[in-house]
Amino acid sequence: MTTTAESIDQEFNRKTHTGELTQALNEWARIEPLLAGIEPGAFRQLRGTRADMLLGAMVRVFQATKDNNAALVIQKALLPGTLRLATRMLRAPCFRHLTVDDVIAQVYETLHRIPIANRTRSVAANILLDSRQRLSRDHLRGELTLIDDQSAGLDHASHGPAGDVLVDASAKERFKVMEEAMCVSSG
């Protein structure tokens, strides 16, 4: 079975080989002149200010056009960082429910909404950090925590159908803060 990361690589390579991405970049250069003369694979080799300018231009193109080829070029450029982020997150016990595909999907979602006009430096890092924050927030907004009496440190509490303690909202928030601290320290 092909992973999402492998699919991104295969699709990028196929569309680069057929010239589809080069043609698209030429069209996008009308929207973002910085992209004129850039080859699809160039984004992975760029570093520093030039990389930020070009990646920012690609994100603006994607947000303006919703062109899946633009997203593909960005995702290919961000793939090494996305995989490093996924590896780090998946090592943390609080994110054991995530998959690499979840992280890749969140990076794609972040491309839709990142305020790129305000993020002109460290564009790749900002996209990846925004993705991590969203995944962390989504995790912390999870379902009501079920724990036993002894773990809760409570003498009496409301019990759920299985005899588990249903933690009240304030206790749930304290557990979230503790869990987040554990995730941050392990990440």
Tab-separated table of C-alpha atoms in Angstrom, residues 4-160:
chain	number	residue	atom	x	y	z
A	4	THR	CA	0.566	9.614	1.367
A	5	ALA	CA	4.211	10.712	1.377
A	6	GLU	CA	5.014	8.219	-1.386
A	7	SER	CA	1.954	9.391	-3.341
A	8	ILE	CA	3.153	12.997	-3.116
A	9	ASP	CA	6.594	11.943	-4.399
A	10	GLN	CA	5.149	9.849	-7.219
A	11	GLU	CA	2.653	12.495	-8.331
A	12	PHE	CA	5.294	15.233	-8.189
A	13	ASN	CA	7.754	13.145	-10.218
A	14	ARG	CA	5.099	12.203	-12.781
A	15	LYS	CA	3.899	15.787	-13.248
A	16	THR	CA	7.472	17.094	-13.392
A	17	HIS	CA	8.379	14.490	-16.032
A	18	THR	CA	5.349	15.372	-18.188
A	19	GLY	CA	6.087	19.104	-17.893
A	20	GLU	CA	2.738	19.805	-16.239
A	21	LEU	CA	4.318	21.495	-13.205
A	22	THR	CA	6.715	23.576	-15.306
A	23	GLN	CA	3.790	24.803	-17.390
A	24	ALA	CA	1.824	25.566	-14.220
A	25	LEU	CA	4.761	27.501	-12.752
A	26	ASN	CA	4.894	29.609	-15.909
A	27	GLU	CA	1.181	30.377	-15.495
A	28	TRP	CA	1.594	31.151	-11.788
A	29	ALA	CA	4.411	33.582	-12.631
A	30	ARG	CA	1.687	35.870	-14.020
A	31	ILE	CA	0.209	36.025	-10.507
A	32	GLU	CA	3.559	35.978	-8.670
A	33	PRO	CA	6.437	37.256	-10.856
A	34	LEU	CA	8.975	35.828	-8.374
A	35	LEU	CA	8.138	32.388	-9.767
A	36	ALA	CA	9.293	33.230	-13.320
A	37	GLY	CA	11.899	30.739	-14.525
A	38	ILE	CA	11.735	28.531	-11.434
A	39	GLU	CA	11.764	24.768	-11.922
A	40	PRO	CA	9.442	22.598	-9.786
A	41	GLY	CA	12.271	20.821	-7.973
A	42	ALA	CA	14.097	24.054	-7.115
A	43	PHE	CA	12.042	24.624	-3.973
A	44	ARG	CA	13.733	21.747	-2.151
A	45	GLN	CA	17.241	23.106	-2.727
A	46	LEU	CA	16.574	26.725	-1.769
A	47	ARG	CA	17.529	28.097	1.618
A	48	GLY	CA	17.227	31.375	3.485
A	49	THR	CA	15.513	34.527	2.295
A	50	ARG	CA	15.098	33.346	-1.317
A	51	ALA	CA	13.361	30.170	-0.127
A	52	ASP	CA	11.020	32.226	2.067
A	53	MET	CA	10.171	34.557	-0.798
A	54	LEU	CA	9.472	31.738	-3.268
A	55	LEU	CA	7.601	29.497	-0.838
A	56	GLY	CA	5.541	32.502	0.269
A	57	ALA	CA	4.763	33.233	-3.379
A	58	MET	CA	3.679	29.615	-3.909
A	59	VAL	CA	1.385	29.738	-0.876
A	60	ARG	CA	-0.170	32.986	-2.145
A	61	VAL	CA	-0.743	31.335	-5.540
A	62	PHE	CA	-2.332	28.320	-3.879
A	63	GLN	CA	-4.575	30.451	-1.692
A	64	ALA	CA	-5.648	32.558	-4.680
A	65	THR	CA	-6.209	29.711	-7.131
A	66	LYS	CA	-6.794	26.596	-4.975
A	67	ASP	CA	-4.754	24.827	-7.658
A	68	ASN	CA	-3.869	21.316	-6.513
A	69	ASN	CA	-0.627	21.478	-8.479
A	70	ALA	CA	0.450	24.463	-6.372
A	71	ALA	CA	-0.345	22.475	-3.236
A	72	LEU	CA	1.645	19.550	-4.640
A	73	VAL	CA	4.741	21.708	-5.214
A	74	ILE	CA	4.477	23.134	-1.686
A	75	GLN	CA	3.865	19.740	-0.087
A	76	LYS	CA	6.847	18.258	-1.933
A	77	ALA	CA	9.057	21.118	-0.728
A	78	LEU	CA	7.797	20.698	2.853
A	79	LEU	CA	7.806	16.896	2.872
A	80	PRO	CA	11.152	16.393	4.668
A	81	GLY	CA	10.120	18.825	7.407
A	82	THR	CA	6.624	17.355	7.567
A	83	LEU	CA	8.042	13.864	8.058
A	84	ARG	CA	10.430	15.124	10.772
A	85	LEU	CA	7.482	16.830	12.502
A	86	ALA	CA	5.391	13.660	12.274
A	87	THR	CA	8.225	11.540	13.678
A	88	ARG	CA	8.668	13.876	16.647
A	89	MET	CA	4.951	14.110	17.350
A	90	LEU	CA	4.348	10.374	17.073
A	91	ARG	CA	7.035	9.729	19.697
A	92	ALA	CA	5.027	11.703	22.275
A	93	PRO	CA	2.539	9.488	24.137
A	94	CYS	CA	-0.192	12.101	23.866
A	95	PHE	CA	-0.098	11.911	20.059
A	96	ARG	CA	0.011	8.115	19.730
A	97	HIS	CA	-3.380	8.251	18.000
A	98	LEU	CA	-1.938	10.290	15.113
A	99	THR	CA	-0.495	8.932	11.895
A	100	VAL	CA	1.976	10.442	9.459
A	101	ASP	CA	-0.977	10.902	7.098
A	102	ASP	CA	-2.757	13.004	9.761
A	103	VAL	CA	0.232	15.343	9.947
A	104	ILE	CA	0.498	15.597	6.153
A	105	ALA	CA	-3.237	16.344	5.958
A	106	GLN	CA	-2.919	19.052	8.617
A	107	VAL	CA	-0.067	20.707	6.713
A	108	TYR	CA	-2.334	20.755	3.649
A	109	GLU	CA	-5.137	22.328	5.711
A	110	THR	CA	-2.715	24.916	7.076
A	111	LEU	CA	-1.867	25.996	3.526
A	112	HIS	CA	-5.490	27.093	3.113
A	113	ARG	CA	-5.575	29.398	6.100
A	114	ILE	CA	-2.079	30.558	7.056
A	115	PRO	CA	-1.921	34.369	6.941
A	116	ILE	CA	1.038	34.385	4.577
A	117	ALA	CA	1.101	38.192	4.261
A	118	ASN	CA	2.102	38.321	7.941
A	119	ARG	CA	4.630	35.495	7.674
A	120	THR	CA	7.373	36.586	5.323
A	121	ARG	CA	10.261	34.923	7.187
A	122	SER	CA	10.739	31.250	7.981
A	123	VAL	CA	7.709	30.364	5.861
A	124	ALA	CA	8.258	26.597	5.951
A	125	ALA	CA	8.791	26.630	9.715
A	126	ASN	CA	5.672	28.752	10.224
A	127	ILE	CA	3.542	26.349	8.188
A	128	LEU	CA	4.869	23.344	10.100
A	129	LEU	CA	4.543	25.018	13.499
A	130	ASP	CA	0.997	26.164	12.735
A	131	SER	CA	0.192	22.580	11.765
A	132	ARG	CA	1.651	21.261	15.008
A	133	GLN	CA	-0.302	23.817	17.031
A	134	ARG	CA	-3.554	22.865	15.323
A	135	LEU	CA	-2.950	19.164	15.932
A	136	SER	CA	-2.132	19.911	19.584
A	137	ARG	CA	-5.237	22.068	20.022
A	138	ASP	CA	-7.433	19.445	18.389
A	139	HIS	CA	-5.963	16.833	20.718
A	140	LEU	CA	-6.588	18.991	23.784
A	141	ARG	CA	-10.209	19.567	22.743
A	142	GLY	CA	-10.750	15.801	22.750
A	143	GLU	CA	-13.469	13.828	24.421
A	144	LEU	CA	-14.303	13.926	28.114
A	145	THR	CA	-11.540	12.167	30.022
A	146	LEU	CA	-12.551	8.937	31.783
A	147	ILE	CA	-10.390	7.919	34.750
A	148	ASP	CA	-10.729	5.811	37.896
A	149	ASP	CA	-11.300	7.229	41.426
A	150	GLN	CA	-7.742	6.632	42.615
A	151	SER	CA	-6.130	8.226	39.533
A	152	ALA	CA	-8.411	11.225	39.933
A	153	GLY	CA	-7.395	11.658	43.546
A	154	LEU	CA	-11.067	12.062	44.451
A	155	ASP	CA	-13.013	10.578	47.349
A	156	HIS	CA	-16.329	10.967	45.550
A	157	ALA	CA	-17.268	11.904	42.016
A	158	SER	CA	-19.879	11.403	39.346
A	159	HIS	CA	-19.528	8.010	37.758
A	160	GLY	CA	-20.132	7.082	34.151
